[in-house]
Short mmCIF file of C-alpha atoms in Angstrom, two decimals:
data_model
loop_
_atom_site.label_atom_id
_atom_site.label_comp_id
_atom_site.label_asym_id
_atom_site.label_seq_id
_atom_site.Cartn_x
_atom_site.Cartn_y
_atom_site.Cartn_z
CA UNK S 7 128.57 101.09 99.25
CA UNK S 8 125.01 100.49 98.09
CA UNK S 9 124.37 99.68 94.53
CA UNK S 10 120.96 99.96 93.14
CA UNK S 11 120.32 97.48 90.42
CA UNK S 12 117.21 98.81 88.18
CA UNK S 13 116.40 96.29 85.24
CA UNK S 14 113.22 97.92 84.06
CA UNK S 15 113.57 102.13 84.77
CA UNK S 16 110.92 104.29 83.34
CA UNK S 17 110.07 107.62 82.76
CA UNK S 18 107.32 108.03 85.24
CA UNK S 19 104.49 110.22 83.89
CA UNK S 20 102.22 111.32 87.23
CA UNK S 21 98.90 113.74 86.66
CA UNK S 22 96.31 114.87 88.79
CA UNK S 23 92.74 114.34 87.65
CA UNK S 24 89.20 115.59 89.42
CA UNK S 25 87.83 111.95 88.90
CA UNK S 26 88.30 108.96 85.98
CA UNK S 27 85.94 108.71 83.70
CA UNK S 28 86.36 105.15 82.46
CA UNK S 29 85.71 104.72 78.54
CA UNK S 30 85.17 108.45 78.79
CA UNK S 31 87.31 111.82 78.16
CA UNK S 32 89.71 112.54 81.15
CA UNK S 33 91.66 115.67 80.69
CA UNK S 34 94.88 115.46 83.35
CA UNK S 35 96.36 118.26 85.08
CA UNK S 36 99.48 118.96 87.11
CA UNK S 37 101.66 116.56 85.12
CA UNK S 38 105.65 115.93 86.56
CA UNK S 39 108.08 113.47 84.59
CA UNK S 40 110.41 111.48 86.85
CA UNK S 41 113.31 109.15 86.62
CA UNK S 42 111.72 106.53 88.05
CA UNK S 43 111.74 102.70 88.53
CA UNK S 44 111.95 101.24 92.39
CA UNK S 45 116.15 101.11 92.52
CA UNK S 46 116.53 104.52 91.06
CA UNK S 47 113.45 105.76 93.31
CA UNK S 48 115.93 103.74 95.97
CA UNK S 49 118.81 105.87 94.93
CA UNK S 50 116.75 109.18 95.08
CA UNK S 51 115.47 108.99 98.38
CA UNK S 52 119.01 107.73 100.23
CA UNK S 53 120.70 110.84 98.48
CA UNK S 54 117.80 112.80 99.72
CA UNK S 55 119.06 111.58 103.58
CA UNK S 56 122.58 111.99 103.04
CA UNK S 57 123.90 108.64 101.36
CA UNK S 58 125.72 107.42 98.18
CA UNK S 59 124.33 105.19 95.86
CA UNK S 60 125.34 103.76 92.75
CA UNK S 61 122.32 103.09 90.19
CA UNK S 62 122.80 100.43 87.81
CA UNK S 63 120.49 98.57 85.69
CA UNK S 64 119.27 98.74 81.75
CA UNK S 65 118.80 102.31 80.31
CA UNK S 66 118.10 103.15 76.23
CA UNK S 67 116.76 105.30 73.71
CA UNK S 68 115.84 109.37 74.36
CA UNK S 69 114.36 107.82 77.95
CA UNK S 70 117.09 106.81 79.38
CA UNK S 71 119.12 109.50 78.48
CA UNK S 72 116.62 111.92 80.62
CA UNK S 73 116.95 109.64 83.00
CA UNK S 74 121.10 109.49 82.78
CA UNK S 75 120.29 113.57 83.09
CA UNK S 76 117.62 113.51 85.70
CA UNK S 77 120.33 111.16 87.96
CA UNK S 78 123.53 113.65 87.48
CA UNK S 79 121.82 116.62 88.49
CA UNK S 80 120.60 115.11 91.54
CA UNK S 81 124.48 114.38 92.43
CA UNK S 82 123.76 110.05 91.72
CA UNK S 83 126.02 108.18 90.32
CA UNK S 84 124.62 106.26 87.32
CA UNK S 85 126.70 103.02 85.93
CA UNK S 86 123.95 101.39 83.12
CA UNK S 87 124.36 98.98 80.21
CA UNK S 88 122.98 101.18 77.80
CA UNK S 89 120.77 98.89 75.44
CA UNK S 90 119.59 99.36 71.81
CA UNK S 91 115.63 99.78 72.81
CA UNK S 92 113.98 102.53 74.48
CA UNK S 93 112.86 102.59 77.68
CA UNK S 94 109.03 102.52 78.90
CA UNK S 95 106.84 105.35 79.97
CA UNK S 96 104.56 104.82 82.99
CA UNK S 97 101.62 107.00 83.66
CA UNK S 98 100.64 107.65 87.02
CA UNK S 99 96.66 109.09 87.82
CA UNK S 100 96.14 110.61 90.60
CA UNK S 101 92.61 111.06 91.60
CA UNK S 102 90.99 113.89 94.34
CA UNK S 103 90.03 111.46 96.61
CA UNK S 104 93.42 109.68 96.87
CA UNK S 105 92.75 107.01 94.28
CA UNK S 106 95.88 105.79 92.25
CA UNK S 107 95.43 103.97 88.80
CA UNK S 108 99.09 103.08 87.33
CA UNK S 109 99.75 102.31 83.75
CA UNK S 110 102.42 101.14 83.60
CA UNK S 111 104.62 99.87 80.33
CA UNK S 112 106.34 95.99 79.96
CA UNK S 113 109.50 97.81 79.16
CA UNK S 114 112.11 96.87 76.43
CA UNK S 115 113.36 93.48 75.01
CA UNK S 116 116.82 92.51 76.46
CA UNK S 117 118.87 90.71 74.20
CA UNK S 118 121.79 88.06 75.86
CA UNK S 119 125.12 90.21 75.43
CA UNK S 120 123.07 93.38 77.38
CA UNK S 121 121.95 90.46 79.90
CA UNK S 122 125.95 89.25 79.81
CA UNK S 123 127.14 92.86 80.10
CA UNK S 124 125.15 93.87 83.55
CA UNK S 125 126.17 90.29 84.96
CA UNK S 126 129.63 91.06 84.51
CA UNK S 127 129.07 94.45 85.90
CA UNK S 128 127.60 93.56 88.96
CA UNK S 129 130.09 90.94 90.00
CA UNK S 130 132.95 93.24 89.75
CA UNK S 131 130.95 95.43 92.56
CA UNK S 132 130.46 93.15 94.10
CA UNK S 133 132.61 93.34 97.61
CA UNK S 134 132.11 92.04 101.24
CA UNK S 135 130.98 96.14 102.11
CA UNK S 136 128.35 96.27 99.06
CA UNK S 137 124.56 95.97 99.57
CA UNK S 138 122.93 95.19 96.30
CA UNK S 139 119.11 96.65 96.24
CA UNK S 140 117.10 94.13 93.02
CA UNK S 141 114.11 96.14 93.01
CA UNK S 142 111.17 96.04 91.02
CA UNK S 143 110.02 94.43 87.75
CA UNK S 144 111.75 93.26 84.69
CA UNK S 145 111.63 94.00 80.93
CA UNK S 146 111.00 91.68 77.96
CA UNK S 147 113.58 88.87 77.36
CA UNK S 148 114.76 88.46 80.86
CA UNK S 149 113.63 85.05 82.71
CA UNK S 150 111.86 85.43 86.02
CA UNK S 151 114.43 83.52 87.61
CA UNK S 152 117.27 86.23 87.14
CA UNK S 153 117.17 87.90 90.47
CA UNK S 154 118.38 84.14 92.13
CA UNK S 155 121.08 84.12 89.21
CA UNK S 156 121.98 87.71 90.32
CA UNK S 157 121.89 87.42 94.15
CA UNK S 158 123.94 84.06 94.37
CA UNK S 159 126.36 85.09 92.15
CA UNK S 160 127.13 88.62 94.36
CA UNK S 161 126.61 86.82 97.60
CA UNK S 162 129.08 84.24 96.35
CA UNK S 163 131.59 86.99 96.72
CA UNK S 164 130.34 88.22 100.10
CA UNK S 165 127.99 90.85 99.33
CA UNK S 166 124.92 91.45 101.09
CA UNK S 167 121.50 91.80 99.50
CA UNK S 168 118.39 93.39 99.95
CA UNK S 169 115.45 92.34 97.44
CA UNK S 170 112.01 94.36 96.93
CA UNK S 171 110.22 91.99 93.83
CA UNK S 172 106.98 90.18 93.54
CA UNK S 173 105.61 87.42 92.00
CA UNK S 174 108.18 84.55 90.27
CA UNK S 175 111.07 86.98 90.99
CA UNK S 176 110.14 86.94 94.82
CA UNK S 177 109.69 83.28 94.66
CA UNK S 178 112.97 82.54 93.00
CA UNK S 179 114.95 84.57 94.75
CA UNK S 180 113.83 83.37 98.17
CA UNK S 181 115.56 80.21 97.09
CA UNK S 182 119.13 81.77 97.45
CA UNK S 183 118.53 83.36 100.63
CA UNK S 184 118.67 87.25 100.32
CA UNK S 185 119.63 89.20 103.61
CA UNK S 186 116.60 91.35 103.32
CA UNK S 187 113.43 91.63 102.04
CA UNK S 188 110.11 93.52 102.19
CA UNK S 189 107.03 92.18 101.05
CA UNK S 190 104.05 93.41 101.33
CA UNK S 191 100.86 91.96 103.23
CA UNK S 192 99.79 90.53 99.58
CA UNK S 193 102.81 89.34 98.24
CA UNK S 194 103.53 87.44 101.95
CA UNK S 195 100.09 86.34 101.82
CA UNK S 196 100.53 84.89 97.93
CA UNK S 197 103.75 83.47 98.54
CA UNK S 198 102.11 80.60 101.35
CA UNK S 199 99.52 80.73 99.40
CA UNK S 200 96.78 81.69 101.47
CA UNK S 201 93.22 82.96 100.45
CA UNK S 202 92.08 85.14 102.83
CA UNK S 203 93.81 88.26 104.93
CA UNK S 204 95.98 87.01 107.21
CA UNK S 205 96.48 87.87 111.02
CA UNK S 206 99.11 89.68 112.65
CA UNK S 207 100.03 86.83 114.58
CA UNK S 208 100.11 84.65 111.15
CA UNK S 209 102.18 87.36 109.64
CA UNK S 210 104.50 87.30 112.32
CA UNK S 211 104.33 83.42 111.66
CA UNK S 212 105.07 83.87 107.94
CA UNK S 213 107.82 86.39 108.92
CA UNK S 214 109.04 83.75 111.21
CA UNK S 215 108.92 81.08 108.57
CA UNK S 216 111.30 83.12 105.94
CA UNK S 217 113.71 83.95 108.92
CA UNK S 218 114.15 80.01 108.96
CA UNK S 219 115.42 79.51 105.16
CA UNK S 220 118.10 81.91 105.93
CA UNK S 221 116.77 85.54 105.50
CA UNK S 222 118.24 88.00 108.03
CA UNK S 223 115.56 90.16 108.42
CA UNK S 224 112.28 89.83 106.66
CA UNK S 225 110.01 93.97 106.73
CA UNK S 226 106.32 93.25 106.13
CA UNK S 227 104.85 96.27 104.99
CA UNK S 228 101.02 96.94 105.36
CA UNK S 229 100.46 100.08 103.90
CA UNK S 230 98.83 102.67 106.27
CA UNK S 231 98.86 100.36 109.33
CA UNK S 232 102.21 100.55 109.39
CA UNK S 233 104.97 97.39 109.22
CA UNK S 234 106.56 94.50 111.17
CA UNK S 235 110.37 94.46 110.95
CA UNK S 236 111.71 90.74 111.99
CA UNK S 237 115.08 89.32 112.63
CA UNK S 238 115.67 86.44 114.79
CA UNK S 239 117.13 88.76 117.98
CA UNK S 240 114.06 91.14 117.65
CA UNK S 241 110.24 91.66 116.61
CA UNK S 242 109.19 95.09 116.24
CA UNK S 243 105.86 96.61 114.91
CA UNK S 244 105.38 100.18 113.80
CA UNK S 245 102.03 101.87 113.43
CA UNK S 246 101.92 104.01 110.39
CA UNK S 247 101.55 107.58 110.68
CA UNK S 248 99.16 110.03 109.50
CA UNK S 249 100.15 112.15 107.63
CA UNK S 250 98.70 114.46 104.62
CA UNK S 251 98.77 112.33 101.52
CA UNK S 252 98.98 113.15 97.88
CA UNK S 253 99.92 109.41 97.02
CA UNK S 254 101.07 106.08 98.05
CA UNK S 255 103.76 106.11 95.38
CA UNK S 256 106.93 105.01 96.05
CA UNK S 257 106.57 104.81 99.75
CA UNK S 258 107.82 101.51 99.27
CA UNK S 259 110.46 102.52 97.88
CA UNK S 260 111.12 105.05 100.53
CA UNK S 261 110.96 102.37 103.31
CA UNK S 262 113.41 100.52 101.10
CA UNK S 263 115.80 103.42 100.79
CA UNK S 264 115.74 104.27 104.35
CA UNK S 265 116.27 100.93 105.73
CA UNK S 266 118.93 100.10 103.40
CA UNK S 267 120.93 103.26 104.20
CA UNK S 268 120.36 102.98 108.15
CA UNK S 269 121.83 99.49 107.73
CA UNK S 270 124.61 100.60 105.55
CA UNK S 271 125.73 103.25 107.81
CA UNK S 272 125.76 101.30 110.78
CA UNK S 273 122.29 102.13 112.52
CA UNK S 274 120.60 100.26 115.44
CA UNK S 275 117.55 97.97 114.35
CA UNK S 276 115.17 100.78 116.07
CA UNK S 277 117.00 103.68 114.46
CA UNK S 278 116.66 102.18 111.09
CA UNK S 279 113.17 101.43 111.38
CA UNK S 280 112.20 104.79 112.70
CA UNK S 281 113.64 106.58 109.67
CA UNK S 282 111.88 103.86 107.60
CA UNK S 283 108.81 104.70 108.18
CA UNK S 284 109.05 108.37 108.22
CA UNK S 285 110.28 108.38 105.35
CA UNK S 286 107.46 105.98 103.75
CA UNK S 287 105.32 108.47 105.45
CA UNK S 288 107.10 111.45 103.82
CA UNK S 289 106.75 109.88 100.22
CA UNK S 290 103.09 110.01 100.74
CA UNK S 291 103.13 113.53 100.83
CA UNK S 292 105.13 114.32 98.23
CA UNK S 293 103.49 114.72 93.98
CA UNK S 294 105.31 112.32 91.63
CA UNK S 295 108.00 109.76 92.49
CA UNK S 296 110.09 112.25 94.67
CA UNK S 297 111.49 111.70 97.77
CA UNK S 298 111.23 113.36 101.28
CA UNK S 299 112.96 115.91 101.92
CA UNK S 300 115.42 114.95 105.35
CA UNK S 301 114.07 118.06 107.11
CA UNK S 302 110.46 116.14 107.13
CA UNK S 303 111.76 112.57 107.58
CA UNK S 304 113.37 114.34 111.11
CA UNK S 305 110.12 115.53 111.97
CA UNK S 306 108.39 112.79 111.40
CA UNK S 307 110.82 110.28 113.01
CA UNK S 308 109.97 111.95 116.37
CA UNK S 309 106.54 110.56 115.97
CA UNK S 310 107.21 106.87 114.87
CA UNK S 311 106.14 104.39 117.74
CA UNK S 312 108.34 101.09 117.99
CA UNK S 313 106.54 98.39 119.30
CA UNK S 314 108.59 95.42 120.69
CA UNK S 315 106.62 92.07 120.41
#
């Protein structure tokens, strides 16, 4: 079973616009509301291929009850702590030329006993056939290091665990050795603390260097080039693929989503990185934070080049 753990979902506001007019008047068109946040986009896209999920995470106010809505049509399961503030909005722009500009919210103040409540919520999931997805941000109130508290405490009952965070939350979490996780070329880069952009051989390096503390498989993604996918059997690196783009939102999330089901049902390494990335390239293409349909992550599949290195 994978459980989706979403501490800071939003409605997710995305709008087309001709081109920003900053300090100026910029009238949006084309607007879709989402449930979003990156464990519920998770949750979205692995129903989309087939899977189960359950989502889990904070949820409040008239936001989180769309959301709650949004979720049970879609056929998700949805286990929150409700909380007593509302949920933030995030607005997405979406220029002609391609150009994304997110605004997006701090979300709501978490007070201890809603902190307490999720804890206790996601130990009693926690089983030696659960894979935990932490994914994205947090809200107010909630220390950076609560991903670490989080992942030992589930892995301490023999639960596996993928994480997708930046920042503090990346850095604190590496400490307690997650089974998976997928930076990005920046994040990788800010965690060794380099100033320039690295290689792919220092990448690989990086990769390499993660795989060493304990991580089972460390996914590097670098946007439209593509990703590296590393365990200690295997190196593999996957071109991206072109594709007709609307937006890079939530590809991440996609590649997330994909990998974590392949894994959960059992996939080959090469399997579940070929559905990765087509569906990361499918995301691309579609408007808001929806995910690809499965007819076009099949296509797409067929064209994903594995590279063994």
């Amino acid at each position: 079973m994978i459980i989706t753990v979403t501490m800071n979902p939003a409605i997710d506001k995305t709008a087309d616009l001709a081109h920003f007019e900053h300090g100026g008047l910029n009238r949006l068109s084309g607007v879709i509301m989402d449930a979003g946040g990156k464990g519920i986009n998770v949750s979205k896209t692995i129903r989309e291929l087939g899977g189960e999920t359950i989502a889990t995470g904070f949820i409040g106010g008239s936001g989180g009850v769309l959301i709650e809505k949004a979720l049970s049509e879609l056929g998700i399961q949805a286990d929150f702590v409700v909380i007593k503030n509302e949920v933030r909005t995030n607005l997405k722009v979406v220029e002609s030329n391609g150009l994304v500009t997110e605004l997006n919210e701090p979300g709501p103040v978490i007070h201890k006993e809603e902190l307490d409540e999720l804890t206790e919520k996601l130990i009693n999931y926690a089983k030696e056939d659960t894979l935990f997805v932490f994914a994205g941000s947090i809200p107010n109130g909630v220390d950076t290091s609560i991903y670490k508290t989080l992942i030992k405490k589930v892995k301490e009952k023999g639960a596996k665990v993928f994480l997708d965070a930046d920042g503090e939350l990346f850095i604190n979490a590496i400490e307690v050795k997650p089974d998976i996780i997928k930076p990005n070329r920046h994040e990788i880069e800010k965690y060794f603390k380099m100033d320039y952009r690295a290689d792919e051989k220092e990448l690989l390096d990086m990769g390499n260097k993660l795989l060493d503390k304990g991580i089972h498989m460390v996914t590097i993604s670098l946007g439209q080039m593509g990703a590296l996918f590393l365990t200690k059997e295997q190196k593999l690196k996957c071109p991206g693929l072109k594709v007709e783009a609307h937006s890079t939102v939530g590809a991440g999330d996609a590649m997330v989503a994909a990998l974590a089901y392949g894994l959960d049902q059992g996939l080959d390494l090469e399997k579940c990185v070929k559905l990765s990335m087509a569906a990361s390239a499918g995301a691309v293409t579609t408007k808001g934070t929806k995910p690809p349909k499965r007819e076009l992550v099949d296509e797409l599949m067929e064209r994903v080049k594995v590279i063994q290195l």
